[in-house]
Coordinates of C-alpha atoms in Angstrom, one line a residue:
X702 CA 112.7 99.1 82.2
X703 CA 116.6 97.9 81.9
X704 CA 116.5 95.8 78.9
X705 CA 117.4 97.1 75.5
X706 CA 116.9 94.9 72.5
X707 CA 120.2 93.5 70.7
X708 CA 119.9 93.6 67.0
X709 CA 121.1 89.9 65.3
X710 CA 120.1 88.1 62.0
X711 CA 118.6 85.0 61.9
X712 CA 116.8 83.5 58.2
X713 CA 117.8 86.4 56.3
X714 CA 115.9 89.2 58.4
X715 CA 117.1 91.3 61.1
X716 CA 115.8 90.2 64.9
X717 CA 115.5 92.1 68.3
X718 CA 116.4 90.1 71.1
X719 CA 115.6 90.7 74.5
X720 CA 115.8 88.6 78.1
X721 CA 112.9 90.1 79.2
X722 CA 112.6 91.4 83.0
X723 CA 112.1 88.7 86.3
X724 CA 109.3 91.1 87.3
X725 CA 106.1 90.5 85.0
X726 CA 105.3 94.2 84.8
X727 CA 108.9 95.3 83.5
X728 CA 108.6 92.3 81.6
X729 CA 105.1 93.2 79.2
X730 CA 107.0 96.5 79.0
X731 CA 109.9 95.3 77.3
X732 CA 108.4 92.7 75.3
X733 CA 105.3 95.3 74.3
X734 CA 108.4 97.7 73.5
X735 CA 110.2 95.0 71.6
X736 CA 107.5 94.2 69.3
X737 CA 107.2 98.2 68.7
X738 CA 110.3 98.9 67.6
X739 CA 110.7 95.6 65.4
X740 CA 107.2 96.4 63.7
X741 CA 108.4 99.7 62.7
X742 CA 111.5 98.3 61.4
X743 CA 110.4 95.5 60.0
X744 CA 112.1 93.4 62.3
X745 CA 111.4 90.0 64.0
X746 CA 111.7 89.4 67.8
X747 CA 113.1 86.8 70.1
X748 CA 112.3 86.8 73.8
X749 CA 114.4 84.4 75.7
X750 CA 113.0 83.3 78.6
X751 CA 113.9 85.0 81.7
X752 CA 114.0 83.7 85.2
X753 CA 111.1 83.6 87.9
X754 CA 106.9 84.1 87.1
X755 CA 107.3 86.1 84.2
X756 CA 108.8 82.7 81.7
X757 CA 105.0 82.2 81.6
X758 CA 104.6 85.4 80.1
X759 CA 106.9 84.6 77.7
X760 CA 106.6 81.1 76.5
X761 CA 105.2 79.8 73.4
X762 CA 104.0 83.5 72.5
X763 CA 103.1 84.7 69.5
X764 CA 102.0 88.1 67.6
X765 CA 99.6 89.2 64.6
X766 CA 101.8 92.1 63.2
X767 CA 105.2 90.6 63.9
X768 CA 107.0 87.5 63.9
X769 CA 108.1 85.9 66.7
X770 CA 111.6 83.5 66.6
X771 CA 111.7 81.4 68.7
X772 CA 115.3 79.9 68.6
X773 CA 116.7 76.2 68.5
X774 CA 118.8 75.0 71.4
X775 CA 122.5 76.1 69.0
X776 CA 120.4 79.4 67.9
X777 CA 119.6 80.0 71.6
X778 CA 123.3 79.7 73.0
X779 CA 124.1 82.2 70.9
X780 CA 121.6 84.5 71.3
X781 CA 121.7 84.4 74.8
X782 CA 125.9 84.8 74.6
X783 CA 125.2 88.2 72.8
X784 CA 122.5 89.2 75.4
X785 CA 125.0 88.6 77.5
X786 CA 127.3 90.7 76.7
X787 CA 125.5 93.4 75.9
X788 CA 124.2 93.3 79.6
X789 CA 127.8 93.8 80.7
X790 CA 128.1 96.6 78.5
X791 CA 125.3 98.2 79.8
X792 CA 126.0 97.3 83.6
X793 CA 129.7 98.9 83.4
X794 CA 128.0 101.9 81.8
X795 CA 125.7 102.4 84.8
X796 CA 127.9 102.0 87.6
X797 CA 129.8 104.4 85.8
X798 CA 127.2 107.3 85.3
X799 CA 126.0 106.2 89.3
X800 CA 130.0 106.8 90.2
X801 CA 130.1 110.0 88.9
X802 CA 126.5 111.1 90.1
X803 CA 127.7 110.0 93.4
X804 CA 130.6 112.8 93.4
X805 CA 128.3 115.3 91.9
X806 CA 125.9 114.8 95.0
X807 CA 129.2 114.6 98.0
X808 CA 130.7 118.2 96.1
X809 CA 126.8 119.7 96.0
X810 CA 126.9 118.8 99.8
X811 CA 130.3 119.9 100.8
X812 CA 129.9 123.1 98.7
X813 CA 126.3 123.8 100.9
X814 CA 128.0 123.1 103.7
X815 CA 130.1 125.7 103.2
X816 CA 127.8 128.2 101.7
X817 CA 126.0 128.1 105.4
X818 CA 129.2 129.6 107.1
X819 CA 128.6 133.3 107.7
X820 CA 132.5 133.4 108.8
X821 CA 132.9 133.5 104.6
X822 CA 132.4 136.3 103.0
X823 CA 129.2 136.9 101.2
X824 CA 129.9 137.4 97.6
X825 CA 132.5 133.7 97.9
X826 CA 129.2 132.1 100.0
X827 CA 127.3 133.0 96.5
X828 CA 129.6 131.3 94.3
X829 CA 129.5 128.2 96.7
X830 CA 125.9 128.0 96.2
X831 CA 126.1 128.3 92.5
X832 CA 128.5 125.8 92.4
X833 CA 126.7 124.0 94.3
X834 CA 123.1 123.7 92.3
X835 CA 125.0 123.0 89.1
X836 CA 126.9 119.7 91.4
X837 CA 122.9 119.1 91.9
X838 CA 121.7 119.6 88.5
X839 CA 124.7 117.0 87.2
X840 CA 124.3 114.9 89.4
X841 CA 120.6 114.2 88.4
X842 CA 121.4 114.5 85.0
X843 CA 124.0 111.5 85.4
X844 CA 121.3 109.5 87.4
X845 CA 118.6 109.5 84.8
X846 CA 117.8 106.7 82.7
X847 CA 118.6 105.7 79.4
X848 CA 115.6 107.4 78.2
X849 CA 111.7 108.0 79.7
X850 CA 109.3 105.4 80.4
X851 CA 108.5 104.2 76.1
X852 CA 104.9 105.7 76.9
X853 CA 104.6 106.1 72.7
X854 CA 106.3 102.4 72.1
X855 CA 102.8 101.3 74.5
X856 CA 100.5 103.6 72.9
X857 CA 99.4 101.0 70.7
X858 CA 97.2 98.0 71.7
X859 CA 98.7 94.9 72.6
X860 CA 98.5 91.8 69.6
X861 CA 100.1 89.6 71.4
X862 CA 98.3 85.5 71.5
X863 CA 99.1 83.5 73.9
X864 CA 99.5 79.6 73.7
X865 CA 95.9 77.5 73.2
X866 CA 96.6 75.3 75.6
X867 CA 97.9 77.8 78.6
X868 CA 95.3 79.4 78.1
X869 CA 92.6 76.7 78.5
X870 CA 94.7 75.3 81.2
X871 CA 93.8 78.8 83.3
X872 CA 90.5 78.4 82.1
X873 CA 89.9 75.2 83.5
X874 CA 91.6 76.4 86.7
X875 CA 89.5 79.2 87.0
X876 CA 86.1 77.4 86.5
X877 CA 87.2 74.8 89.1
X878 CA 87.0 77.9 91.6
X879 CA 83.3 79.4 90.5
X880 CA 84.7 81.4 87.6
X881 CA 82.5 80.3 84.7
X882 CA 83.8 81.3 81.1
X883 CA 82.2 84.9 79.9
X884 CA 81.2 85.7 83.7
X885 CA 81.4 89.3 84.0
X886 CA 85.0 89.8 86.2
X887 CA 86.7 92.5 87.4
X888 CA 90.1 91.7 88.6
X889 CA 91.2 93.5 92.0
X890 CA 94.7 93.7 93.6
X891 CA 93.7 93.9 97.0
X892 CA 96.4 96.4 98.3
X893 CA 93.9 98.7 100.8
X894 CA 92.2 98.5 104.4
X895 CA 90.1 95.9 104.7
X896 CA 86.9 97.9 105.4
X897 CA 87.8 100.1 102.1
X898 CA 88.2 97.1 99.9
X899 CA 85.0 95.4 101.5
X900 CA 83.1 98.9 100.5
X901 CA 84.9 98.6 96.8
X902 CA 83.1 95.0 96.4
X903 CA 79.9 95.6 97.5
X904 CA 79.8 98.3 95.2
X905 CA 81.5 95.8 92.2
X906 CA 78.8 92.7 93.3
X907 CA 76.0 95.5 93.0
X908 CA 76.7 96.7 89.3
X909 CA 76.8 92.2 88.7
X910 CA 80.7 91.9 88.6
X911 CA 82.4 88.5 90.0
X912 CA 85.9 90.3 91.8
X913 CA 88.8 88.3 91.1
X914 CA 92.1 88.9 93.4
X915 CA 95.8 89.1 91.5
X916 CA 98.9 90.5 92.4
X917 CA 101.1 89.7 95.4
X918 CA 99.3 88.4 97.8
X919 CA 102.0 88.5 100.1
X920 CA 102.3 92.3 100.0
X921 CA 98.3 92.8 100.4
X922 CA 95.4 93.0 102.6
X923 CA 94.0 90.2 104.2
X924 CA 91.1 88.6 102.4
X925 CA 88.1 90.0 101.9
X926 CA 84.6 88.8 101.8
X927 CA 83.4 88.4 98.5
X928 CA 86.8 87.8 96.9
X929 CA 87.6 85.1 94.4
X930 CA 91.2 84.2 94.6
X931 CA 92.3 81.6 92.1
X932 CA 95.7 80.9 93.5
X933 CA 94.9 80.3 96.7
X934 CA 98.1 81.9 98.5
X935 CA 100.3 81.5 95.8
X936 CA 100.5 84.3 93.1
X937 CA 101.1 82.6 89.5
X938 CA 102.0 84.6 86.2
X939 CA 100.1 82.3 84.4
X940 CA 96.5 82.8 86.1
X941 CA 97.0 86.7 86.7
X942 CA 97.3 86.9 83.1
X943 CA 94.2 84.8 82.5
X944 CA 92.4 86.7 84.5
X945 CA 93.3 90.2 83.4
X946 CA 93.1 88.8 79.8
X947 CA 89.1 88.2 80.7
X948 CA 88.4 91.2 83.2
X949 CA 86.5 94.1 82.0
X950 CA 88.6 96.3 84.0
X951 CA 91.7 95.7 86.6
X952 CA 91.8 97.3 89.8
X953 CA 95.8 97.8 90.4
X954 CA 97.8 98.2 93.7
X955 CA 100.8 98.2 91.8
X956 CA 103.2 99.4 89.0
X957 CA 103.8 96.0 87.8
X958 CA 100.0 95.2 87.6
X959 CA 99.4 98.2 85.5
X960 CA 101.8 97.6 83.5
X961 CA 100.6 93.9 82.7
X962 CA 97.1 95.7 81.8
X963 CA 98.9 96.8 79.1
X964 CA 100.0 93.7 77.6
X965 CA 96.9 91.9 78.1
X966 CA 94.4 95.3 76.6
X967 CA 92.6 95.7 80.1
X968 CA 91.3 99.0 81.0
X969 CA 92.9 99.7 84.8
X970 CA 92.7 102.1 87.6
X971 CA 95.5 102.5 89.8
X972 CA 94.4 103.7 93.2
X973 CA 97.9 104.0 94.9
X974 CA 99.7 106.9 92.9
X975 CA 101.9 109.2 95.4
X976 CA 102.4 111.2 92.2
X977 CA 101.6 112.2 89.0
X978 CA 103.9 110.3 86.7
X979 CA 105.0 107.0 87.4
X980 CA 101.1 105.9 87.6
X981 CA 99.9 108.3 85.0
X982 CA 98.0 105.6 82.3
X983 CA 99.4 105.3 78.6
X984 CA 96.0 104.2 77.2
X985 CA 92.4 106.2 76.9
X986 CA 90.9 102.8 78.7
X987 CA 93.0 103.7 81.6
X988 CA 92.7 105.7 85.2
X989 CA 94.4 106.4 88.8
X990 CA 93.8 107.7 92.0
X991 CA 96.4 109.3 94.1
X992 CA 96.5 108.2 98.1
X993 CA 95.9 110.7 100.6
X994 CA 99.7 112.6 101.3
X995 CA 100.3 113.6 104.5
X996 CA 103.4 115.8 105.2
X997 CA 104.9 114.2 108.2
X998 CA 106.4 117.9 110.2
X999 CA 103.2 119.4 110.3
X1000 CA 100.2 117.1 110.1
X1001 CA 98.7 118.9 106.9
X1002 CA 97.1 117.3 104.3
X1003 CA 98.7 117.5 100.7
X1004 CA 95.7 119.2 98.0
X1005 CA 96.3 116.5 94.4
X1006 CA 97.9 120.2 93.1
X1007 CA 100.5 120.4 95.7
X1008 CA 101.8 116.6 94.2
X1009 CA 103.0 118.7 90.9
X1010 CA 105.4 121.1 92.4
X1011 CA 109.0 120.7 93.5
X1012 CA 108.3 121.5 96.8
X1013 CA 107.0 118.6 97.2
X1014 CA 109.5 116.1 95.7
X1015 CA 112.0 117.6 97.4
X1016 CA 110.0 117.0 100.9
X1017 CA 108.6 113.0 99.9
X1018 CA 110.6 111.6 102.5
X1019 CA 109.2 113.9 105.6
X1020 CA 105.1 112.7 103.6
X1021 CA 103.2 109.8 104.8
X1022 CA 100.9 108.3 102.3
X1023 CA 97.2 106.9 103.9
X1024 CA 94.5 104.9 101.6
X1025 CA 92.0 106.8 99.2
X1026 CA 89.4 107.4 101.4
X1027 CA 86.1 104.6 100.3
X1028 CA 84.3 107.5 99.1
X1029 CA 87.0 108.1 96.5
X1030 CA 87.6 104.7 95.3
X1031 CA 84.0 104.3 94.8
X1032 CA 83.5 107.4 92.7
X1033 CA 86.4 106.1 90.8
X1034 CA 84.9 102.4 90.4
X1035 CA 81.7 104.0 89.1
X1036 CA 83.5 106.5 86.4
X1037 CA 85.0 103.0 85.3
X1038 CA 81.7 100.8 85.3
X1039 CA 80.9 103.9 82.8
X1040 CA 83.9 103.7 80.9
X1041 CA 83.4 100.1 79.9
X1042 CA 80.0 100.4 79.3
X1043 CA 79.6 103.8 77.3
X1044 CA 82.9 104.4 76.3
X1045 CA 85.7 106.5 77.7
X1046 CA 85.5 110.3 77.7
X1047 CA 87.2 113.4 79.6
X1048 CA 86.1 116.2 81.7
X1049 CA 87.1 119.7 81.0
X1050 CA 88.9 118.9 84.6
X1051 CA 90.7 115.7 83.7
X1052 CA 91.8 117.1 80.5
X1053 CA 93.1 120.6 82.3
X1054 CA 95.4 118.2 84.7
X1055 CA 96.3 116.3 81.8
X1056 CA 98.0 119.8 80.6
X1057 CA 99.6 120.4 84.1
X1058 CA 101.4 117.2 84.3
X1059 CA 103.2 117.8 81.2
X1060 CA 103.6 121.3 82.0
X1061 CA 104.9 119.9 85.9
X1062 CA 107.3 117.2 84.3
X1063 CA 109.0 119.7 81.9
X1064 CA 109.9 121.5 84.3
X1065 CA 110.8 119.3 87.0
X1066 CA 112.9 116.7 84.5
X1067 CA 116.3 119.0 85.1
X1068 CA 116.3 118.2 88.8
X1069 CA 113.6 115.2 89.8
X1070 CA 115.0 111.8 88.6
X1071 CA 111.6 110.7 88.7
X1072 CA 110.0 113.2 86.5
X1073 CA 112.8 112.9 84.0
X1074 CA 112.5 108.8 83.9
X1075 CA 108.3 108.7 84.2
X1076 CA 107.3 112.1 82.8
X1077 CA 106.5 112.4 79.4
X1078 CA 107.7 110.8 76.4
X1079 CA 108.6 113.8 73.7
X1080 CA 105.4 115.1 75.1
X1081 CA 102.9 112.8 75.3
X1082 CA 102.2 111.6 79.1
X1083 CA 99.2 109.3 77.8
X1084 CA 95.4 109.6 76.7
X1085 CA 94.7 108.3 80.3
X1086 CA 93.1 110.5 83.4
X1087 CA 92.9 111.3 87.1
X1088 CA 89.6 110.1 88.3
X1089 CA 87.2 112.5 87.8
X1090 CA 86.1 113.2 91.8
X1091 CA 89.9 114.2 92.9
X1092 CA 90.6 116.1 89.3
X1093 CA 86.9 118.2 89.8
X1094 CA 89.3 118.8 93.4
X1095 CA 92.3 120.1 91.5
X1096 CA 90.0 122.4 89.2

């Protein structure tokens, strides 16, 4: 997430403001970080309302534990005139680090360029390449984010409420289309083959679930028998977080999706991780797959422990990625029809690649962007797992 809260005063306490994200997932991020930070300090918070599908996420809210401002037309200007500004702030800051991460990268090129000619002579070629990997090493340092995903900040259950009458406007919507109220639903971002997904709801309609599709549904499959979808081609905020609000457990294709999960308390499993941070699940209630990695040069098949070493990051762009094979995904579906039923618990495997993420991420931060902006958060990656059938795989 971009967005850092501004700090202003408003009837005599202090208040975090934030423009939350366009995208709904960055958006239940910043608010669920928002309301983290001002319930430590004490705060209140003020979400203006952004642009695009996620104002629905936004308006009218309210919280349990914190209280929520929402400002007055002359209030609003001005809030939005500091938001502002702070943006710019922000904005010159990044182009500036990207600038200077930008040289880092052309010297560590030209210098490896160099290192390579055999007309130098050997002890010089050395330097180079020392020179060289600390260009590297600064330049990733200079591309990294503000700070690692706030996996702590999301720790915590969601108390957000959202408006009465929203609310039992989706309802309605929803029963219209054969979704009664309390009707056992498991909501599934339709983002595999065909065939796999048709497997995935047989097994869901067996164990008595109604499947539910969210997400884009102009990035996903085509539809699938035995699929409810509420927005009939369209893909509203408003319903998607209806529907994840009453689902037992979400079934995500994407980052954004997951991270809604988190805003509306819905236990999740991601099935299309390529590697072991950015999907890695905050909460206990939460799981993910990774897809089958294929490195493009030679045909071979990536083992899940391969995905934690260097190596690998520095080959993604030679890997191709293929679905979880049906076999997977059902395993996976299962260990979550357990988890909502009898509670969530870890196997000696899931917990040992728990470890080895950490383990991975602390060491890969210096020089993978992505470990250093998705790994773990002063530590703590998340009481969440790798479904049990690939981590019984890695063990």
């Amino acid at each position: 997430p971009g967005g850092a809260a501004v700090e202003a005063a408003g009837g005599g306490r202090r208040v975090l403001v934030i423009r939350p994200d366009a995208s709904p997932g960055t958006c239940s991020v910043e608010m669920l970080s928002t309301l983290a930070r001002a319930r430590h300090a004490s705060a209140a918070a003020c979400f203006l309302t952004p642009e695009g599908e996620s104002a629905a996420l936004v308006a009218g809210v309210t919280a349990t534990d914190v209280p929520i401002v929402q400002p007055d037309a002359w209030r609003g200007a001005w809030l939005r005139g500091r938001w502002r500004a702070a943006v710019a702030v922000r904005r010159a800051r990044a182009r500036w680090r990207e600038a200077a991460a930008s040289v880092q990268h052309e010297l560590y090129r030209e210098l490896r360029r160099h290192a390579g000619d055999e007309r130098l002579p050997a002890d010089f070629r050395r330097v180079l390449r020392e020179t060289a990997h600390r260009c590297y090493d600064r330049s990733v340092a200079r591309r990294a984010g503000a700070g690692p995903f706030p996996r702590r900040l999301l720790e915590a259950p969601s108390t957000f409420v959202w408006p009465p009458a929203a609310t039992e406007r989706a309802r309605a919507d929803a029963a219209a289309r054969g979704v009664a109220p309390g009707a056992p639903v498991v909501a599934f971002e339709v983002c595999t083959r065909p065939d796999i997904a048709a497997a995935a709801v047989r097994v869901l309609e067996a164990e008595g679930y109604i499947v539910v599709r969210v997400g884009d549904r102009a990035l996903s499959a085509p539809a699938v028998p035995g699929v409810v979808d509420l927005a009939r081609g369209e893909a509203p905020a408003r319903l998607d977080l209806y529907v994840l609000s009453i689902a037992r457990f979400a079934v995500c294709g994407s980052a954004w999706l997951q991270q809604m999960t988190y805003l509306t308390n819905t236990p999740s499993l991601t099935i299309t991780a390529t590697d072991p941070f950015s999907a890695y699940p905050v909460r206990a209630n939460g799981t993910f797959l990774f897809r089958t990695v294929v490195d493009l040069d030679s045909g071979r098949t990536l083992a899940c422990a391969e995905l934690l070493g260097e190596p690998y990051f520095r080959n993604r762009r030679n890997c191709g990625f293929r679905d979880a094979t049906a076999a997977d995904l059902i395993a996976a579906l299962r260990e979550m029809h357990h988890g909502v039923t009898r509670g969530w618990d870890d196997s000696d495997a899931q917990r040992a690649f728990r470890a080895r993420v950490v383990e991975a991420a602390a060491a890969l931060a210096p020089s993978v962007a992505l470990a250093a902006d998705w790994g773990p958060d002063d530590g703590f990656i998340g009481h969440g797992r790798l479904a049990r059938v690939q981590a019984e795989r890695v063990a």
